[in-house]
PDB file of C-alpha atoms in Angstrom:
ATOM      1  CA  MET A   4      -2.529 -84.689 -96.857  1.00  0.00           C
ATOM      2  CA  ASN A   5      -4.743 -83.384 -94.183  1.00  0.00           C
ATOM      3  CA  SER A   6      -4.896 -79.661 -95.027  1.00  0.00           C
ATOM      4  CA  PHE A   7      -3.704 -76.670 -97.510  1.00  0.00           C
ATOM      5  CA  GLU A   8      -2.823 -73.483 -96.091  1.00  0.00           C
ATOM      6  CA  THR A   9      -1.968 -70.271 -97.729  1.00  0.00           C
ATOM      7  CA  LYS A  10      -2.608 -66.449 -97.823  1.00  0.00           C
ATOM      8  CA  ILE A  11      -5.554 -64.692 -99.094  1.00  0.00           C
ATOM      9  CA  VAL A  12      -4.238 -61.468-100.879  1.00  0.00           C
ATOM     10  CA  LYS A  13      -5.533 -58.059-103.050  1.00  0.00           C
ATOM     11  CA  THR A  14      -3.241 -57.441-105.687  1.00  0.00           C
ATOM     12  CA  TRP A  15      -2.930 -53.531-107.612  1.00  0.00           C
ATOM     13  CA  ASP A  16      -4.843 -54.149-110.652  1.00  0.00           C
ATOM     14  CA  PRO A  17      -4.231 -50.924-112.305  1.00  0.00           C
ATOM     15  CA  SER A  18      -7.068 -49.760-114.944  1.00  0.00           C
ATOM     16  CA  TRP A  19      -7.246 -50.360-118.630  1.00  0.00           C
ATOM     17  CA  LYS A  20      -6.738 -46.403-118.554  1.00  0.00           C
ATOM     18  CA  VAL A  21      -3.436 -46.351-116.865  1.00  0.00           C
ATOM     19  CA  ARG A  22      -2.411 -49.682-118.905  1.00  0.00           C
ATOM     20  CA  ILE A  23      -3.034 -47.988-122.207  1.00  0.00           C
ATOM     21  CA  LEU A  24      -1.672 -44.523-120.827  1.00  0.00           C
ATOM     22  CA  VAL A  25       1.740 -46.455-120.062  1.00  0.00           C
ATOM     23  CA  ALA A  26       1.508 -48.152-123.448  1.00  0.00           C
ATOM     24  CA  VAL A  27       1.148 -44.954-125.442  1.00  0.00           C
ATOM     25  CA  LEU A  28       3.634 -43.185-123.642  1.00  0.00           C
ATOM     26  CA  LEU A  29       6.149 -46.159-124.043  1.00  0.00           C
ATOM     27  CA  LEU A  30       5.703 -46.344-127.764  1.00  0.00           C
ATOM     28  CA  GLY A  31       5.483 -42.613-128.279  1.00  0.00           C
ATOM     29  CA  SER A  32       8.569 -41.978-126.548  1.00  0.00           C
ATOM     30  CA  GLY A  33      10.427 -44.807-128.242  1.00  0.00           C
ATOM     31  CA  VAL A  34       9.402 -43.596-131.287  1.00  0.00           C
ATOM     32  CA  ILE A  35      10.757 -40.080-130.526  1.00  0.00           C
ATOM     33  CA  ALA A  36      13.926 -41.280-128.992  1.00  0.00           C
ATOM     34  CA  TYR A  37      14.925 -44.273-131.253  1.00  0.00           C
ATOM     35  CA  VAL A  38      13.196 -43.684-134.686  1.00  0.00           C
ATOM     36  CA  TRP A  39      12.782 -40.147-135.072  1.00  0.00           C
ATOM     37  CA  LYS A  40      16.108 -38.853-132.798  1.00  0.00           C
ATOM     38  CA  PRO A  41      15.253 -35.639-132.618  1.00  0.00           C
ATOM     39  CA  GLU A  42      18.259 -32.823-132.543  1.00  0.00           C
ATOM     40  CA  ASN A  43      16.724 -30.711-129.791  1.00  0.00           C
ATOM     41  CA  PRO A  44      18.325 -32.292-126.881  1.00  0.00           C
ATOM     42  CA  TRP A  45      15.472 -31.422-124.236  1.00  0.00           C
ATOM     43  CA  LEU A  46      12.921 -33.209-126.529  1.00  0.00           C
ATOM     44  CA  LEU A  47      15.738 -36.338-126.762  1.00  0.00           C
ATOM     45  CA  HIS A  48      16.114 -36.446-123.072  1.00  0.00           C
ATOM     46  CA  SER A  49      12.433 -36.140-122.350  1.00  0.00           C
ATOM     47  CA  ALA A  50      11.585 -39.190-124.654  1.00  0.00           C
ATOM     48  CA  HIS A  51      14.404 -41.193-123.042  1.00  0.00           C
ATOM     49  CA  ALA A  52      12.925 -40.201-119.767  1.00  0.00           C
ATOM     50  CA  VAL A  53       9.780 -41.071-120.257  1.00  0.00           C
ATOM     51  CA  TYR A  54      10.581 -44.066-122.054  1.00  0.00           C
ATOM     52  CA  VAL A  55      12.711 -45.513-118.843  1.00  0.00           C
ATOM     53  CA  ILE A  56       9.815 -44.353-116.459  1.00  0.00           C
ATOM     54  CA  CYS A  57       6.970 -46.158-118.742  1.00  0.00           C
ATOM     55  CA  MET A  58       9.451 -49.554-118.523  1.00  0.00           C
ATOM     56  CA  PHE A  59       9.538 -49.000-114.797  1.00  0.00           C
ATOM     57  CA  ILE A  60       5.909 -48.819-114.111  1.00  0.00           C
ATOM     58  CA  ALA A  61       5.357 -52.088-116.904  1.00  0.00           C
ATOM     59  CA  LEU A  62       8.159 -54.131-115.888  1.00  0.00           C
ATOM     60  CA  GLY A  63       7.984 -53.188-112.289  1.00  0.00           C
ATOM     61  CA  GLN A  64       4.864 -54.833-111.824  1.00  0.00           C
ATOM     62  CA  SER A  65       5.946 -57.744-110.728  1.00  0.00           C
ATOM     63  CA  PHE A  66       7.880 -56.037-107.649  1.00  0.00           C
ATOM     64  CA  LEU A  67       4.601 -54.784-106.134  1.00  0.00           C
ATOM     65  CA  LYS A  68       3.964 -56.996-102.905  1.00  0.00           C
ATOM     66  CA  PRO A  69       0.562 -57.761-102.674  1.00  0.00           C
ATOM     67  CA  LYS A  70      -1.643 -56.729 -99.634  1.00  0.00           C
ATOM     68  CA  LYS A  71      -2.113 -59.783 -97.550  1.00  0.00           C
ATOM     69  CA  LEU A  72      -6.064 -59.568 -96.111  1.00  0.00           C
ATOM     70  CA  GLY A  73      -5.775 -63.161 -94.340  1.00  0.00           C
ATOM     71  CA  PHE A  74      -5.504 -66.942 -94.393  1.00  0.00           C
ATOM     72  CA  LEU A  75      -6.974 -69.564 -95.856  1.00  0.00           C
ATOM     73  CA  LYS A  76      -6.841 -73.098 -94.678  1.00  0.00           C
ATOM     74  CA  ILE A  77      -8.717 -76.171 -96.133  1.00  0.00           C
ATOM     75  CA  THR A  78      -9.636 -79.599 -94.720  1.00  0.00           C
ATOM     76  CA  ARG A  79     -10.905 -82.580 -95.505  1.00  0.00           C
ATOM     77  CA  ASP A  80     -14.108 -81.486 -94.145  1.00  0.00           C
ATOM     78  CA  GLU A  81     -14.146 -77.944 -93.990  1.00  0.00           C
ATOM     79  CA  ILE A  82     -12.993 -74.412 -95.349  1.00  0.00           C
ATOM     80  CA  ILE A  83     -11.700 -71.990 -93.130  1.00  0.00           C
ATOM     81  CA  ILE A  84     -11.297 -68.235 -93.641  1.00  0.00           C
ATOM     82  CA  GLU A  85      -9.426 -65.973 -91.415  1.00  0.00           C
ATOM     83  CA  LYS A  86     -10.013 -62.389 -92.669  1.00  0.00           C
ATOM     84  CA  GLU A  87      -9.906 -59.119 -91.064  1.00  0.00           C
ATOM     85  CA  ASN A  88      -9.917 -60.570 -87.520  1.00  0.00           C
ATOM     86  CA  GLU A  89     -12.903 -62.836 -88.425  1.00  0.00           C
ATOM     87  CA  LEU A  90     -12.786 -66.656 -88.733  1.00  0.00           C
ATOM     88  CA  LYS A  91     -15.413 -67.976 -90.922  1.00  0.00           C
ATOM     89  CA  THR A  92     -15.778 -72.131 -91.297  1.00  0.00           C
ATOM     90  CA  TYR A  93     -17.670 -73.766 -94.421  1.00  0.00           C
ATOM     91  CA  LYS A  94     -18.354 -77.506 -94.409  1.00  0.00           C
ATOM     92  CA  ILE A  95     -17.319 -78.987 -97.749  1.00  0.00           C
ATOM     93  CA  THR A  96     -20.569 -81.062 -97.706  1.00  0.00           C
ATOM     94  CA  GLU A  97     -22.354 -78.049 -97.650  1.00  0.00           C
ATOM     95  CA  LEU A  98     -21.152 -76.345-100.833  1.00  0.00           C
ATOM     96  CA  GLN A  99     -23.123 -76.168-104.113  1.00  0.00           C
ATOM     97  CA  ASP A 100     -19.806 -75.506-105.799  1.00  0.00           C
ATOM     98  CA  LEU A 101     -15.895 -75.129-105.862  1.00  0.00           C
ATOM     99  CA  GLY A 102     -13.703 -73.783-108.261  1.00  0.00           C
ATOM    100  CA  PHE A 103     -10.193 -72.511-109.055  1.00  0.00           C
ATOM    101  CA  ASP A 104      -9.197 -70.240-111.411  1.00  0.00           C
ATOM    102  CA  TYR A 105      -5.565 -70.829-111.943  1.00  0.00           C
ATOM    103  CA  VAL A 106      -3.560 -68.107-113.793  1.00  0.00           C
ATOM    104  CA  GLY A 107       0.109 -70.080-114.114  1.00  0.00           C
ATOM    105  CA  TYR A 108       3.427 -69.143-113.854  1.00  0.00           C
ATOM    106  CA  ALA A 109       4.068 -66.972-117.007  1.00  0.00           C
ATOM    107  CA  SER A 110       0.997 -64.262-116.520  1.00  0.00           C
ATOM    108  CA  PHE A 111       2.117 -60.604-117.002  1.00  0.00           C
ATOM    109  CA  TRP A 112      -0.640 -59.211-114.645  1.00  0.00           C
ATOM    110  CA  LYS A 113      -0.682 -61.239-112.168  1.00  0.00           C
ATOM    111  CA  HIS A 114       2.537 -62.991-111.147  1.00  0.00           C
ATOM    112  CA  THR A 115       4.789 -61.346-108.768  1.00  0.00           C
ATOM    113  CA  ILE A 116       7.930 -62.358-106.937  1.00  0.00           C
ATOM    114  CA  TYR A 117       5.911 -63.008-104.134  1.00  0.00           C
ATOM    115  CA  GLY A 118       3.661 -65.731-105.813  1.00  0.00           C
ATOM    116  CA  ASN A 119       1.332 -65.977-108.294  1.00  0.00           C
ATOM    117  CA  LYS A 120      -2.333 -64.845-107.538  1.00  0.00           C
ATOM    118  CA  ASN A 121      -5.056 -67.270-108.073  1.00  0.00           C
ATOM    119  CA  HIS A 122      -8.737 -67.472-107.276  1.00  0.00           C
ATOM    120  CA  LEU A 123     -10.581 -69.827-105.280  1.00  0.00           C
ATOM    121  CA  TYR A 124     -14.253 -69.705-105.386  1.00  0.00           C
ATOM    122  CA  PHE A 125     -16.942 -71.625-104.148  1.00  0.00           C
ATOM    123  CA  THR A 126     -21.027 -70.921-103.544  1.00  0.00           C
ATOM    124  CA  HIS A 127     -22.491 -72.081-100.243  1.00  0.00           C
ATOM    125  CA  ARG A 128     -26.043 -73.919 -99.729  1.00  0.00           C
ATOM    126  CA  SER A 129     -26.944 -70.389 -98.071  1.00  0.00           C
ATOM    127  CA  GLY A 130     -26.488 -68.647-101.605  1.00  0.00           C
ATOM    128  CA  GLU A 131     -22.926 -66.615 -99.908  1.00  0.00           C
ATOM    129  CA  LYS A 132     -20.574 -66.504-102.515  1.00  0.00           C
ATOM    130  CA  ARG A 133     -16.801 -66.148-102.132  1.00  0.00           C
ATOM    131  CA  ASP A 134     -14.224 -65.441-104.921  1.00  0.00           C
ATOM    132  CA  LEU A 135     -10.535 -65.548-102.598  1.00  0.00           C
ATOM    133  CA  GLU A 136      -7.576 -64.392-104.443  1.00  0.00           C
ATOM    134  CA  ILE A 137      -4.814 -66.984-103.250  1.00  0.00           C
ATOM    135  CA  THR A 138      -0.924 -66.812-103.353  1.00  0.00           C
ATOM    136  CA  LEU A 139       0.641 -69.914-104.467  1.00  0.00           C
ATOM    137  CA  SER A 140       4.372 -69.318-104.012  1.00  0.00           C
ATOM    138  CA  ASN A 141       6.350 -72.084-105.590  1.00  0.00           C
ATOM    139  CA  LYS A 142       5.577 -74.968-107.820  1.00  0.00           C
ATOM    140  CA  GLU A 143       5.655 -77.287-105.085  1.00  0.00           C
ATOM    141  CA  MET A 144       3.081 -75.367-103.548  1.00  0.00           C
ATOM    142  CA  LYS A 145       0.810 -75.416-106.536  1.00  0.00           C
ATOM    143  CA  GLU A 146       1.034 -79.535-107.004  1.00  0.00           C
ATOM    144  CA  GLU A 147       0.419 -80.056-103.586  1.00  0.00           C
ATOM    145  CA  PHE A 148      -3.162 -77.936-104.071  1.00  0.00           C
ATOM    146  CA  LYS A 149      -3.696 -79.455-107.348  1.00  0.00           C
ATOM    147  CA  SER A 150      -3.223 -83.084-105.740  1.00  0.00           C
ATOM    148  CA  PHE A 151      -5.281 -81.788-102.324  1.00  0.00           C
ATOM    149  CA  LEU A 152      -8.199 -80.647-104.521  1.00  0.00           C
ATOM    150  CA  LYS A 153      -8.165 -83.509-106.794  1.00  0.00           C
ATOM    151  CA  GLU A 154      -8.191 -85.892-103.328  1.00  0.00           C
ATOM    152  CA  LEU A 155     -10.853 -83.657-101.879  1.00  0.00           C
ATOM    153  CA  SER A 156     -13.357 -84.415-104.958  1.00  0.00           C
ATOM    154  CA  GLU A 157     -13.166 -87.553-105.073  1.00  0.00           C
ATOM    155  CA  ASN A 158     -13.665 -88.034-101.473  1.00  0.00           C
ATOM    156  CA  ASN A 159     -16.709 -85.683-101.341  1.00  0.00           C
ATOM    157  CA  LEU A 160     -18.089 -86.090-104.523  1.00  0.00           C
ATOM    158  CA  LEU A 161     -17.622 -82.678-105.251  1.00  0.00           C
ATOM    159  CA  LYS A 162     -16.549 -81.999-108.736  1.00  0.00           C
ATOM    160  CA  VAL A 163     -13.795 -79.070-108.520  1.00  0.00           C
ATOM    161  CA  GLN A 164     -14.382 -76.526-111.843  1.00  0.00           C
ATOM    162  CA  GLN A 165     -11.131 -75.388-112.913  1.00  0.00           C
ATOM    163  CA  SER A 166     -10.660 -72.121-115.130  1.00  0.00           C
ATOM    164  CA  GLY A 167      -7.799 -70.112-116.522  1.00  0.00           C
ATOM    165  CA  ASN A 168      -4.872 -71.657-117.651  1.00  0.00           C
ATOM    166  CA  PHE A 169      -5.394 -75.733-118.547  1.00  0.00           C
ATOM    167  CA  SER A 170      -1.840 -76.676-117.809  1.00  0.00           C
ATOM    168  CA  TYR A 171      -3.027 -76.940-114.141  1.00  0.00           C
TER     169      TYR A 171
END
Protein backbone atom coordinates (compact mmCIF):
# COMPACT_ATOMS: atom_id res chain seq x y z
CA MET A 1 0.00 0.00 0.00
CA ASN A 2 1.43 3.37 -1.00
CA SER A 3 -0.82 5.78 0.90
CA PHE A 4 -3.71 6.10 3.30
CA GLU A 5 -6.44 8.77 3.10
CA THR A 6 -9.16 9.76 5.56
CA LYS A 7 -11.14 12.76 6.78
CA ILE A 8 -10.11 15.17 9.50
CA VAL A 9 -13.17 15.86 11.65
CA LYS A 10 -14.32 17.71 14.75
CA THR A 11 -16.97 16.10 16.91
CA TRP A 12 -19.32 17.77 19.29
CA ASP A 13 -17.98 17.00 22.72
CA PRO A 14 -20.55 17.86 25.38
CA SER A 15 -19.15 19.40 28.53
CA TRP A 16 -19.15 17.49 31.79
CA LYS A 17 -21.84 19.86 33.09
CA VAL A 18 -24.19 18.83 30.27
CA ARG A 19 -23.42 15.15 30.80
CA ILE A 20 -24.05 15.36 34.55
CA LEU A 21 -27.25 17.37 34.02
CA VAL A 22 -28.61 14.81 31.53
CA ALA A 23 -27.67 11.93 33.86
CA VAL A 24 -29.33 13.55 36.89
CA LEU A 25 -32.48 14.40 34.90
CA LEU A 26 -32.59 10.88 33.46
CA LEU A 27 -32.24 9.23 36.86
CA GLY A 28 -34.62 11.64 38.58
CA SER A 29 -37.33 11.35 35.96
CA GLY A 30 -36.93 7.57 35.89
CA VAL A 31 -37.39 7.35 39.65
CA ILE A 32 -40.42 9.65 39.56
CA ALA A 33 -42.06 7.90 36.59
CA TYR A 34 -41.33 4.26 37.37
CA VAL A 35 -40.61 3.94 41.10
CA TRP A 36 -42.61 6.64 42.85
CA LYS A 37 -45.47 6.71 40.29
CA PRO A 38 -47.26 9.85 41.50
CA GLU A 39 -51.02 10.07 41.21
CA ASN A 40 -50.82 13.59 39.85
CA PRO A 41 -51.04 13.06 36.04
CA TRP A 42 -49.23 16.31 35.28
CA LEU A 43 -46.17 15.23 37.29
CA LEU A 44 -46.23 11.72 35.83
CA HIS A 45 -46.46 12.95 32.23
CA SER A 46 -43.75 15.54 32.84
CA ALA A 47 -41.44 12.86 34.25
CA HIS A 48 -42.09 10.65 31.21
CA ALA A 49 -41.41 13.57 28.84
CA VAL A 50 -38.12 14.46 30.57
CA TYR A 51 -37.12 10.79 30.58
CA VAL A 52 -37.74 10.42 26.83
CA ILE A 53 -35.90 13.67 26.03
CA CYS A 54 -32.90 12.64 28.13
CA MET A 55 -32.80 9.20 26.52
CA PHE A 56 -32.90 10.86 23.10
CA ILE A 57 -29.98 13.12 24.06
CA ALA A 58 -27.95 10.27 25.56
CA LEU A 59 -28.54 7.76 22.78
CA GLY A 60 -28.71 10.26 19.93
CA GLN A 61 -25.04 11.17 20.35
CA SER A 62 -24.00 8.60 17.76
CA PHE A 63 -26.31 10.10 15.13
CA LEU A 64 -24.63 13.52 15.14
CA LYS A 65 -22.49 13.93 12.08
CA PRO A 66 -18.99 15.19 12.84
CA LYS A 67 -17.92 18.42 11.17
CA LYS A 68 -15.48 17.73 8.35
CA LEU A 69 -12.45 20.02 8.57
CA GLY A 70 -10.31 18.57 5.81
CA PHE A 71 -8.44 15.56 4.52
CA LEU A 72 -5.39 13.64 5.67
CA LYS A 73 -3.16 11.68 3.32
CA ILE A 74 -0.21 9.69 4.60
CA THR A 75 2.32 8.33 2.11
CA ARG A 76 5.56 6.49 2.75
CA ASP A 77 7.46 9.79 2.58
CA GLU A 78 5.13 12.48 3.91
CA ILE A 79 1.97 13.47 5.71
CA ILE A 80 -0.27 15.82 3.73
CA ILE A 81 -2.94 17.82 5.55
CA GLU A 82 -5.56 19.73 3.60
CA LYS A 83 -7.44 21.87 6.09
CA GLU A 84 -9.31 25.15 5.60
CA ASN A 85 -8.13 25.45 1.97
CA GLU A 86 -4.53 25.21 3.13
CA LEU A 87 -2.18 22.41 2.17
CA LYS A 88 0.60 21.47 4.63
CA THR A 89 3.18 18.79 4.02
CA TYR A 90 5.38 17.13 6.63
CA LYS A 91 8.23 14.79 5.67
CA ILE A 92 8.17 11.53 7.64
CA THR A 93 11.94 11.73 8.12
CA GLU A 94 11.55 15.12 9.85
CA LEU A 95 9.11 13.90 12.51
CA GLN A 96 10.27 13.46 16.09
CA ASP A 97 7.38 11.23 17.05
CA LEU A 98 4.18 9.84 15.61
CA GLY A 99 1.31 8.49 17.64
CA PHE A 100 -2.16 7.12 17.25
CA ASP A 101 -4.89 7.20 19.90
CA TYR A 102 -7.35 4.47 19.00
CA VAL A 103 -10.73 4.68 20.72
CA GLY A 104 -12.26 1.47 19.40
CA TYR A 105 -15.61 0.54 17.97
CA ALA A 106 -17.57 0.41 21.25
CA SER A 107 -16.86 3.85 22.67
CA PHE A 108 -20.10 5.56 23.74
CA TRP A 109 -18.90 9.17 23.44
CA LYS A 110 -16.65 8.76 20.40
CA HIS A 111 -18.61 6.49 18.07
CA THR A 112 -21.06 7.60 15.41
CA ILE A 113 -22.80 5.93 12.53
CA TYR A 114 -20.36 7.89 10.34
CA GLY A 115 -17.27 6.17 11.79
CA ASN A 116 -15.10 6.16 14.85
CA LYS A 117 -13.16 9.25 15.74
CA ASN A 118 -9.54 8.64 16.66
CA HIS A 119 -6.52 10.89 17.06
CA LEU A 120 -3.32 10.93 15.04
CA TYR A 121 -0.67 13.13 16.59
CA PHE A 122 2.91 13.98 15.71
CA THR A 123 5.66 16.44 16.49
CA HIS A 124 7.79 18.01 13.77
CA ARG A 125 11.48 18.81 14.31
CA SER A 126 10.58 22.51 14.28
CA GLY A 127 8.58 21.92 17.48
CA GLU A 128 5.16 22.15 15.81
CA LYS A 129 2.73 19.66 17.33
CA ARG A 130 -0.36 18.42 15.50
CA ASP A 131 -3.27 16.47 16.94
CA LEU A 132 -5.77 15.46 14.27
CA GLU A 133 -9.10 13.83 14.93
CA ILE A 134 -9.63 11.39 12.09
CA THR A 135 -12.45 9.06 11.11
CA LEU A 136 -12.04 5.34 10.55
CA SER A 137 -15.35 4.38 8.98
CA ASN A 138 -15.17 0.58 9.15
CA LYS A 139 -13.08 -2.38 10.25
CA GLU A 140 -11.40 -2.73 6.85
CA MET A 141 -10.22 0.88 7.02
CA LYS A 142 -8.93 0.27 10.55
CA GLU A 143 -6.96 -2.79 9.43
CA GLU A 144 -5.62 -0.92 6.40
CA PHE A 145 -4.46 1.96 8.61
CA LYS A 146 -2.95 -0.45 11.13
CA SER A 147 -0.89 -2.24 8.47
CA PHE A 148 0.14 1.07 6.91
CA LEU A 149 1.41 2.43 10.25
CA LYS A 150 3.29 -0.80 10.89
CA GLU A 151 4.90 -0.60 7.45
CA LEU A 152 5.68 3.08 8.01
CA SER A 153 7.44 2.42 11.32
CA GLU A 154 9.48 -0.44 9.85
CA ASN A 155 10.62 1.49 6.77
CA ASN A 156 11.46 4.82 8.45
CA LEU A 157 12.79 3.67 11.82
CA LEU A 158 10.08 5.82 13.40
CA LYS A 159 8.36 4.22 16.35
CA VAL A 160 4.61 4.73 16.18
CA GLN A 161 3.26 5.23 19.70
CA GLN A 162 -0.17 3.79 20.37
CA SER A 163 -2.51 4.75 23.17
CA GLY A 164 -6.16 4.29 23.96
CA ASN A 165 -7.76 0.92 23.26
CA PHE A 166 -4.95 -1.63 22.98
CA SER A 167 -7.06 -4.02 20.90
CA TYR A 168 -5.75 -1.99 17.97
